[in-house]
Amino acid sequence: MDNKELADLIFPNAKDYTYYEEKYKERNLPEGAIVTRFAPSPTGFVHIGGIYQSLIAKLMSKNDGVFFVRIEDTDQKREVENGTKQILDALKDFDLSPDEFIDENDLDHGNYGPYKQSLRKDIYQSYAKKLLEEGKAYPCFCTSEDLEKIRGDQEKAKERTGYYGKWTKCRNMPIDMAAEKIKNGEAYIVRFKSPGNPDKKIKHKDVIKGSVDFPENDQDIVIIKSDGLPTYHFAHLVDDHLMGTNMVIRADEWLASVPLHLQLFYVMGFKAPKYAHISPMMKMDGEGKRKLSKRKDPESAVGYYKEEGIPKDSVLEYLMNIANSNFEIWRKQNPDKAMYDFEFDIKKMSVSGALFDMVKMLDVSKNVISRYSAEKVYKEAYEWAKEYDEELKEMLDNKDYSLKVLGIERGNVKPRKDISKWSDVKYIISYMYDEKFDKEGEFEYQKITDKEEINEIVSKYFEKYYNENDDKETWFNKMKDLAEELGYAREVKEYKLEPEKYKGHVGDLSTVIRVKVTGRCNTPDLYEIMKVLGKERILKRI
Ligand code: GLU
């Protein structure tokens, strides 16, 4: 018996691999166009790192390239129902929908499908058959006890563990013997026959990590498991080859597999893609840093952002900040441009792992929301409230009034920056709603605390100066007049020059009015607030 006959015995029905080479034509794209993918396992948990990776993929493929999603479900124990839908929905929520994908009903969108590994079993077997025919793969009959014994012997001999070199029990088994065992129904898997020599080095030039040297791979890894499905290593080789991937962008936990992956491409006779390994997102934990963890950090799940009401724009902008630190400056200089106009450079990504910091994310979000129109803030906050906060929803039911409230200090050069997530809105605007305005609440008058003085300021102001039709300048001048009348400086500057001459300054005094009217000492522009509240409601409050 020869290799070809053995291959036929193992995969009697597999088509010749050239069938697939014919079927999936090379992509006809302009020079330099990047074809890349996001290849998650449908485990039911979508990590924010997946959104990050997809954002990078989207950015890289934006000039005539292709971004596709491939569902890697060969480990069927880990799969959950709806896993595919969750992934696609999450990408859609972040405006990162792929150009090609398979939908939840297993319908392919794109010409290089199926985009789901469990539906490609025949394809993998054809390619495994090619390797078997060429004597570059072999059936292995080792049981788990055999493997354990090998491992034990290796540990005793203080050698590397694994299935390689002299430890490969089945590598040199005569073909006839292997065929006999298969015919007798013995269980087996298919292994790759590695040609590597670990004393030799391979050079890898990673798009992000730069040049890295590795010893050559010499492990005879499993390529087809006993259930007939491929392992990740083998599947990714076949898929990225047939799907025309020219840049693999993935987590750097796979960097150590590069020698194996390059070797697989080489042995197969296929051109390997470029590899870009993204460092994980890190988080401060006490003094040290650790990876953002699915178990410990709620913000690692994409669902967190939806629940908290952090807009997708904010999350994406923050991820851009992490990806290219010069984005922040660009954003300051180009507040009105679309994020995708930024010239992203994958080579500037962090080699060691960028810090994922929620405080910073919320800060970015404040800026993002400050650029929104009142209408957009209203729409998004209302959508969020409908799902997560009935009380806020009721407040916002009155659209005309809510638009006025949310429009305070918005759309000008220095817009308000107090909202970083929709779940904050209720508290932030509550004093604009009479039934929520807490008259007896803990007023913080700050500098002026004397009750009589406060009463004097308030009554003077409303009796003598306040007129709801005043324009902003008049309103402010009247505040200054009041200050002068009561012995306060008209300007903060004057007060600072001769503090002993005054009781305080106009700012201290307007704080008193602010606190009386809103119950808070920090609010957006008081003039605008008073305009929106109107005279009648203000007088009722004081
Ligand atoms: N399924 C692999 C993972 O989820 C994909 C790795 C790759 O992108 O090649 O980590």
mmCIF file of C-alpha atoms in Angstrom, residues 108-392:
data_model
loop_
_atom_site.group_PDB
_atom_site.id
_atom_site.type_symbol
_atom_site.label_atom_id
_atom_site.label_comp_id
_atom_site.label_asym_id
_atom_site.label_seq_id
_atom_site.Cartn_x
_atom_site.Cartn_y
_atom_site.Cartn_z
ATOM 1 C CA ASP A 108 -23.822 32.847 3.646
ATOM 2 C CA HIS A 109 -23.312 36.439 2.592
ATOM 3 C CA GLY A 110 -20.254 36.409 0.358
ATOM 4 C CA ASN A 111 -18.617 34.083 -2.180
ATOM 5 C CA TYR A 112 -16.079 32.367 0.028
ATOM 6 C CA GLY A 113 -18.352 30.530 2.423
ATOM 7 C CA PRO A 114 -19.409 28.615 4.326
ATOM 8 C CA TYR A 115 -18.129 31.147 6.860
ATOM 9 C CA LYS A 116 -18.563 28.638 9.662
ATOM 10 C CA GLN A 117 -16.039 25.917 10.297
ATOM 11 C CA SER A 118 -18.424 23.145 11.250
ATOM 12 C CA LEU A 119 -19.917 23.426 7.748
ATOM 13 C CA ARG A 120 -16.510 22.996 6.094
ATOM 14 C CA LYS A 121 -15.674 19.510 7.258
ATOM 15 C CA ASP A 122 -15.426 18.171 3.682
ATOM 16 C CA ILE A 123 -13.081 20.956 2.691
ATOM 17 C CA TYR A 124 -10.665 20.303 5.558
ATOM 18 C CA GLN A 125 -10.690 16.604 4.822
ATOM 19 C CA SER A 126 -9.716 17.255 1.196
ATOM 20 C CA TYR A 127 -6.710 19.235 2.310
ATOM 21 C CA ALA A 128 -5.765 16.715 4.980
ATOM 22 C CA LYS A 129 -6.004 14.067 2.269
ATOM 23 C CA LYS A 130 -3.561 16.024 0.134
ATOM 24 C CA LEU A 131 -1.065 15.989 3.001
ATOM 25 C CA LEU A 132 -1.592 12.275 3.577
ATOM 26 C CA GLU A 133 -1.065 11.549 -0.114
ATOM 27 C CA GLU A 134 2.174 13.481 -0.072
ATOM 28 C CA GLY A 135 3.342 11.679 3.061
ATOM 29 C CA LYS A 136 3.220 14.930 5.055
ATOM 30 C CA ALA A 137 0.604 13.670 7.492
ATOM 31 C CA TYR A 138 -0.140 10.317 9.077
ATOM 32 C CA PRO A 139 -2.723 8.535 11.172
ATOM 33 C CA CYS A 140 -1.877 8.281 14.848
ATOM 34 C CA PHE A 141 -3.326 5.598 17.080
ATOM 35 C CA CYS A 142 -1.925 6.739 20.387
ATOM 36 C CA THR A 143 -4.461 6.539 23.178
ATOM 37 C CA SER A 144 -4.599 9.080 25.971
ATOM 38 C CA GLU A 145 -2.681 6.578 28.123
ATOM 39 C CA ASP A 146 0.041 6.379 25.466
ATOM 40 C CA LEU A 147 0.280 10.162 25.411
ATOM 41 C CA GLU A 148 0.456 10.319 29.172
ATOM 42 C CA LYS A 149 3.232 7.788 29.207
ATOM 43 C CA ILE A 150 5.210 9.765 26.628
ATOM 44 C CA ARG A 151 4.746 12.859 28.713
ATOM 45 C CA GLY A 152 5.885 11.125 31.853
ATOM 46 C CA ASP A 153 8.985 9.795 30.104
ATOM 47 C CA GLN A 154 9.771 13.254 28.761
ATOM 48 C CA GLU A 155 9.478 14.797 32.192
ATOM 49 C CA LYS A 156 11.732 12.132 33.644
ATOM 50 C CA ALA A 157 14.292 12.715 30.924
ATOM 51 C CA LYS A 158 13.903 16.492 31.439
ATOM 52 C CA GLU A 159 12.972 17.014 27.812
ATOM 53 C CA ARG A 160 10.372 19.195 26.159
ATOM 54 C CA THR A 161 6.906 17.710 26.230
ATOM 55 C CA GLY A 162 4.830 17.117 23.122
ATOM 56 C CA TYR A 163 4.638 14.846 20.112
ATOM 57 C CA TYR A 164 7.827 15.434 18.210
ATOM 58 C CA GLY A 165 11.051 13.878 16.947
ATOM 59 C CA LYS A 166 11.981 10.613 18.570
ATOM 60 C CA TRP A 167 8.808 10.572 20.677
ATOM 61 C CA THR A 168 6.483 10.263 17.710
ATOM 62 C CA LYS A 169 5.338 6.703 18.145
ATOM 63 C CA CYS A 170 3.155 6.524 15.032
ATOM 64 C CA ARG A 171 5.129 8.714 12.628
ATOM 65 C CA ASN A 172 7.123 5.869 11.169
ATOM 66 C CA MET A 173 4.537 3.142 11.389
ATOM 67 C CA PRO A 174 4.570 1.074 8.182
ATOM 68 C CA ILE A 175 1.662 2.039 5.949
ATOM 69 C CA ASP A 176 0.313 -1.499 5.809
ATOM 70 C CA MET A 177 0.216 -1.718 9.567
ATOM 71 C CA ALA A 178 -1.625 1.571 9.833
ATOM 72 C CA ALA A 179 -4.099 0.448 7.162
ATOM 73 C CA GLU A 180 -4.653 -2.808 9.029
ATOM 74 C CA LYS A 181 -5.483 -0.966 12.248
ATOM 75 C CA ILE A 182 -7.895 1.352 10.453
ATOM 76 C CA LYS A 183 -9.632 -1.572 8.828
ATOM 77 C CA ASN A 184 -9.915 -3.190 12.256
ATOM 78 C CA GLY A 185 -11.787 -0.147 13.480
ATOM 79 C CA GLU A 186 -9.081 1.214 15.788
ATOM 80 C CA ALA A 187 -9.579 4.839 16.797
ATOM 81 C CA TYR A 188 -7.142 7.350 15.328
ATOM 82 C CA ILE A 189 -6.526 10.967 14.542
ATOM 83 C CA VAL A 190 -4.482 12.575 11.761
ATOM 84 C CA ARG A 191 -1.209 14.297 12.571
ATOM 85 C CA PHE A 192 0.942 16.703 10.601
ATOM 86 C CA LYS A 193 4.461 15.409 9.924
ATOM 87 C CA SER A 194 6.528 18.421 10.878
ATOM 88 C CA PRO A 195 9.754 18.906 8.880
ATOM 89 C CA GLY A 196 11.078 21.394 11.454
ATOM 90 C CA ASN A 197 14.353 21.392 13.322
ATOM 91 C CA PRO A 198 14.219 23.364 16.565
ATOM 92 C CA ASP A 199 17.933 24.046 16.428
ATOM 93 C CA LYS A 200 17.197 26.275 13.476
ATOM 94 C CA LYS A 201 15.540 29.669 13.739
ATOM 95 C CA ILE A 202 12.812 31.222 11.676
ATOM 96 C CA LYS A 203 12.425 34.965 11.354
ATOM 97 C CA HIS A 204 8.952 36.396 11.617
ATOM 98 C CA LYS A 205 8.181 40.007 10.832
ATOM 99 C CA ASP A 206 4.999 40.797 12.655
ATOM 100 C CA VAL A 207 3.027 43.828 11.503
ATOM 101 C CA ILE A 208 2.641 45.050 15.086
ATOM 102 C CA LYS A 209 5.319 43.302 17.126
ATOM 103 C CA GLY A 210 8.116 43.763 14.626
ATOM 104 C CA SER A 211 10.842 41.161 14.066
ATOM 105 C CA VAL A 212 10.667 38.093 16.256
ATOM 106 C CA ASP A 213 12.868 34.995 16.044
ATOM 107 C CA PHE A 214 11.540 31.575 16.885
ATOM 108 C CA PRO A 215 12.968 28.066 16.852
ATOM 109 C CA GLU A 216 11.377 26.070 14.043
ATOM 110 C CA ASN A 217 8.335 24.037 14.973
ATOM 111 C CA ASP A 218 8.886 20.303 15.240
ATOM 112 C CA GLN A 219 5.605 19.255 16.874
ATOM 113 C CA ASP A 220 3.510 16.795 14.908
ATOM 114 C CA ILE A 221 0.285 18.534 15.777
ATOM 115 C CA VAL A 222 -3.138 16.976 15.345
ATOM 116 C CA ILE A 223 -4.823 18.277 12.218
ATOM 117 C CA ILE A 224 -7.981 16.154 12.158
ATOM 118 C CA LYS A 225 -9.538 15.036 15.422
ATOM 119 C CA SER A 226 -11.349 11.766 16.025
ATOM 120 C CA ASP A 227 -14.697 13.435 15.329
ATOM 121 C CA GLY A 228 -13.446 14.230 11.823
ATOM 122 C CA LEU A 229 -13.261 17.946 12.544
ATOM 123 C CA PRO A 230 -10.017 19.881 12.194
ATOM 124 C CA THR A 231 -8.068 21.561 14.951
ATOM 125 C CA TYR A 232 -7.891 25.348 14.990
ATOM 126 C CA HIS A 233 -4.363 25.409 13.531
ATOM 127 C CA PHE A 234 -5.259 23.357 10.489
ATOM 128 C CA ALA A 235 -8.647 24.972 9.925
ATOM 129 C CA HIS A 236 -7.226 28.482 9.945
ATOM 130 C CA LEU A 237 -4.638 27.486 7.359
ATOM 131 C CA VAL A 238 -7.236 26.067 4.973
ATOM 132 C CA ASP A 239 -9.732 28.866 5.578
ATOM 133 C CA ASP A 240 -7.406 31.814 5.354
ATOM 134 C CA HIS A 241 -5.924 30.337 2.201
ATOM 135 C CA LEU A 242 -9.263 29.763 0.466
ATOM 136 C CA MET A 243 -10.866 32.940 1.730
ATOM 137 C CA GLY A 244 -7.982 35.036 0.480
ATOM 138 C CA THR A 245 -6.975 36.523 3.834
ATOM 139 C CA ASN A 246 -3.796 38.515 3.363
ATOM 140 C CA MET A 247 -3.514 39.883 6.878
ATOM 141 C CA VAL A 248 -4.423 37.939 9.987
ATOM 142 C CA ILE A 249 -5.166 40.337 12.822
ATOM 143 C CA ARG A 250 -5.599 38.465 16.076
ATOM 144 C CA ALA A 251 -4.808 38.376 19.776
ATOM 145 C CA ASP A 252 -1.159 37.931 20.675
ATOM 146 C CA GLU A 253 -1.844 34.746 22.591
ATOM 147 C CA TRP A 254 -1.406 33.237 19.107
ATOM 148 C CA LEU A 255 2.030 34.743 18.493
ATOM 149 C CA ALA A 256 3.734 31.609 19.800
ATOM 150 C CA SER A 257 1.886 29.582 17.143
ATOM 151 C CA VAL A 258 3.414 31.563 14.292
ATOM 152 C CA PRO A 259 6.278 29.103 13.625
ATOM 153 C CA LEU A 260 3.745 26.307 13.295
ATOM 154 C CA HIS A 261 1.389 28.363 11.140
ATOM 155 C CA LEU A 262 4.109 29.519 8.771
ATOM 156 C CA GLN A 263 5.329 25.964 8.489
ATOM 157 C CA LEU A 264 1.842 24.702 7.671
ATOM 158 C CA PHE A 265 1.509 27.246 4.875
ATOM 159 C CA TYR A 266 4.947 26.374 3.590
ATOM 160 C CA VAL A 267 4.409 22.619 3.585
ATOM 161 C CA MET A 268 1.042 23.045 1.947
ATOM 162 C CA GLY A 269 2.619 25.182 -0.748
ATOM 163 C CA PHE A 270 0.445 28.211 -0.036
ATOM 164 C CA LYS A 271 1.405 31.838 0.417
ATOM 165 C CA ALA A 272 1.126 32.764 4.085
ATOM 166 C CA PRO A 273 -0.739 35.923 5.091
ATOM 167 C CA LYS A 274 0.896 38.671 7.078
ATOM 168 C CA TYR A 275 0.287 38.437 10.790
ATOM 169 C CA ALA A 276 -0.553 41.315 13.110
ATOM 170 C CA HIS A 277 -0.709 40.340 16.763
ATOM 171 C CA ILE A 278 -2.629 42.690 18.996
ATOM 172 C CA SER A 279 -1.587 43.005 22.618
ATOM 173 C CA PRO A 280 -4.296 42.381 25.159
ATOM 174 C CA MET A 281 -6.038 45.174 26.968
ATOM 175 C CA MET A 282 -4.619 45.585 30.415
ATOM 176 C CA LYS A 283 -6.123 46.812 33.615
ATOM 177 C CA MET A 284 -4.546 48.248 36.739
ATOM 178 C CA ASP A 285 -4.970 45.944 39.694
ATOM 179 C CA GLY A 286 -3.393 47.344 42.822
ATOM 180 C CA GLU A 287 0.182 48.142 41.923
ATOM 181 C CA GLY A 288 0.385 45.863 38.918
ATOM 182 C CA LYS A 289 -1.278 45.336 35.586
ATOM 183 C CA ARG A 290 -3.213 42.326 34.417
ATOM 184 C CA LYS A 291 -5.297 41.345 31.412
ATOM 185 C CA LEU A 292 -8.860 42.607 31.278
ATOM 186 C CA SER A 293 -10.658 39.556 32.547
ATOM 187 C CA LYS A 294 -13.949 38.046 31.585
ATOM 188 C CA ARG A 295 -14.406 36.770 35.102
ATOM 189 C CA LYS A 296 -13.399 39.811 37.128
ATOM 190 C CA ASP A 297 -14.243 42.837 34.987
ATOM 191 C CA PRO A 298 -17.820 43.548 33.948
ATOM 192 C CA GLU A 299 -16.545 46.077 31.386
ATOM 193 C CA SER A 300 -14.934 43.232 29.437
ATOM 194 C CA ALA A 301 -18.386 42.216 28.132
ATOM 195 C CA VAL A 302 -19.892 44.213 25.281
ATOM 196 C CA GLY A 303 -23.319 44.069 26.940
ATOM 197 C CA TYR A 304 -21.992 46.270 29.753
ATOM 198 C CA TYR A 305 -21.869 49.361 27.545
ATOM 199 C CA LYS A 306 -25.421 48.959 26.421
ATOM 200 C CA GLU A 307 -26.686 48.537 29.958
ATOM 201 C CA GLU A 308 -24.752 51.513 31.282
ATOM 202 C CA GLY A 309 -25.822 53.602 28.321
ATOM 203 C CA ILE A 310 -22.347 54.410 27.070
ATOM 204 C CA PRO A 311 -22.846 55.299 23.414
ATOM 205 C CA LYS A 312 -21.111 53.166 20.812
ATOM 206 C CA ASP A 313 -19.387 56.291 19.450
ATOM 207 C CA SER A 314 -17.728 56.784 22.821
ATOM 208 C CA VAL A 315 -16.561 53.205 23.061
ATOM 209 C CA LEU A 316 -15.178 53.294 19.518
ATOM 210 C CA GLU A 317 -13.427 56.614 20.062
ATOM 211 C CA TYR A 318 -11.911 55.293 23.236
ATOM 212 C CA LEU A 319 -10.721 52.153 21.457
ATOM 213 C CA MET A 320 -9.185 54.400 18.797
ATOM 214 C CA ASN A 321 -7.307 56.192 21.576
ATOM 215 C CA ILE A 322 -5.939 52.886 22.759
ATOM 216 C CA ALA A 323 -5.064 51.766 19.248
ATOM 217 C CA ASN A 324 -3.217 54.921 18.174
ATOM 218 C CA SER A 325 -2.371 57.344 20.942
ATOM 219 C CA ASN A 326 -2.100 60.251 18.482
ATOM 220 C CA PHE A 327 -5.826 59.936 17.812
ATOM 221 C CA GLU A 328 -6.552 62.067 20.872
ATOM 222 C CA ILE A 329 -4.676 65.064 19.495
ATOM 223 C CA TRP A 330 -6.217 64.556 16.070
ATOM 224 C CA ARG A 331 -9.659 64.538 17.629
ATOM 225 C CA LYS A 332 -8.979 67.819 19.436
ATOM 226 C CA GLN A 333 -7.913 69.381 16.170
ATOM 227 C CA ASN A 334 -10.762 67.857 14.172
ATOM 228 C CA PRO A 335 -13.767 67.779 16.471
ATOM 229 C CA ASP A 336 -16.259 67.551 13.639
ATOM 230 C CA LYS A 337 -14.667 64.917 11.438
ATOM 231 C CA ALA A 338 -15.811 61.322 11.238
ATOM 232 C CA MET A 339 -13.650 58.960 13.259
ATOM 233 C CA TYR A 340 -12.807 56.941 10.162
ATOM 234 C CA ASP A 341 -11.156 59.989 8.555
ATOM 235 C CA PHE A 342 -8.294 59.580 11.003
ATOM 236 C CA GLU A 343 -5.244 58.043 9.373
ATOM 237 C CA PHE A 344 -4.901 54.929 11.400
ATOM 238 C CA ASP A 345 -1.481 53.276 11.465
ATOM 239 C CA ILE A 346 -1.417 49.678 12.635
ATOM 240 C CA LYS A 347 2.350 49.878 13.152
ATOM 241 C CA LYS A 348 1.815 52.428 15.911
ATOM 242 C CA MET A 349 -0.169 50.001 18.025
ATOM 243 C CA SER A 350 1.177 49.138 21.429
ATOM 244 C CA VAL A 351 3.552 46.182 21.508
ATOM 245 C CA SER A 352 3.168 45.494 25.191
ATOM 246 C CA GLY A 353 -0.539 45.980 25.908
ATOM 247 C CA ALA A 354 -2.507 49.171 26.342
ATOM 248 C CA LEU A 355 -4.245 50.135 29.522
ATOM 249 C CA PHE A 356 -8.017 49.893 29.476
ATOM 250 C CA ASP A 357 -9.283 52.548 31.820
ATOM 251 C CA MET A 358 -12.973 53.219 32.418
ATOM 252 C CA VAL A 359 -12.299 56.659 33.873
ATOM 253 C CA LYS A 360 -10.646 57.659 30.636
ATOM 254 C CA MET A 361 -13.392 56.030 28.599
ATOM 255 C CA LEU A 362 -16.027 58.097 30.407
ATOM 256 C CA ASP A 363 -13.962 61.191 29.865
ATOM 257 C CA VAL A 364 -13.819 60.489 26.140
ATOM 258 C CA SER A 365 -17.539 59.839 26.271
ATOM 259 C CA LYS A 366 -18.217 63.266 27.817
ATOM 260 C CA ASN A 367 -16.512 64.852 24.885
ATOM 261 C CA VAL A 368 -18.293 62.681 22.372
ATOM 262 C CA ILE A 369 -21.697 63.467 23.880
ATOM 263 C CA SER A 370 -20.856 67.168 24.134
ATOM 264 C CA ARG A 371 -20.697 67.228 20.339
ATOM 265 C CA TYR A 372 -24.165 65.688 19.978
ATOM 266 C CA SER A 373 -27.191 67.830 19.146
ATOM 267 C CA ALA A 374 -29.958 68.030 21.749
ATOM 268 C CA GLU A 375 -32.089 65.971 19.399
ATOM 269 C CA LYS A 376 -29.491 63.160 19.306
ATOM 270 C CA VAL A 377 -28.953 63.204 23.060
ATOM 271 C CA TYR A 378 -32.693 63.067 23.497
ATOM 272 C CA LYS A 379 -33.185 60.215 21.082
ATOM 273 C CA GLU A 380 -30.435 58.033 22.515
ATOM 274 C CA ALA A 381 -31.209 58.747 26.156
ATOM 275 C CA TYR A 382 -34.885 58.040 25.503
ATOM 276 C CA GLU A 383 -34.132 54.759 23.740
ATOM 277 C CA TRP A 384 -31.942 53.729 26.646
ATOM 278 C CA ALA A 385 -34.528 54.792 29.241
ATOM 279 C CA LYS A 386 -37.265 52.787 27.525
ATOM 280 C CA GLU A 387 -35.260 49.670 28.170
ATOM 281 C CA TYR A 388 -33.546 50.399 31.470
ATOM 282 C CA ASP A 389 -35.133 53.242 33.447
ATOM 283 C CA GLU A 390 -38.860 53.843 33.615
ATOM 284 C CA GLU A 391 -38.512 56.980 35.717
ATOM 285 C CA LEU A 392 -36.212 58.655 33.225
#
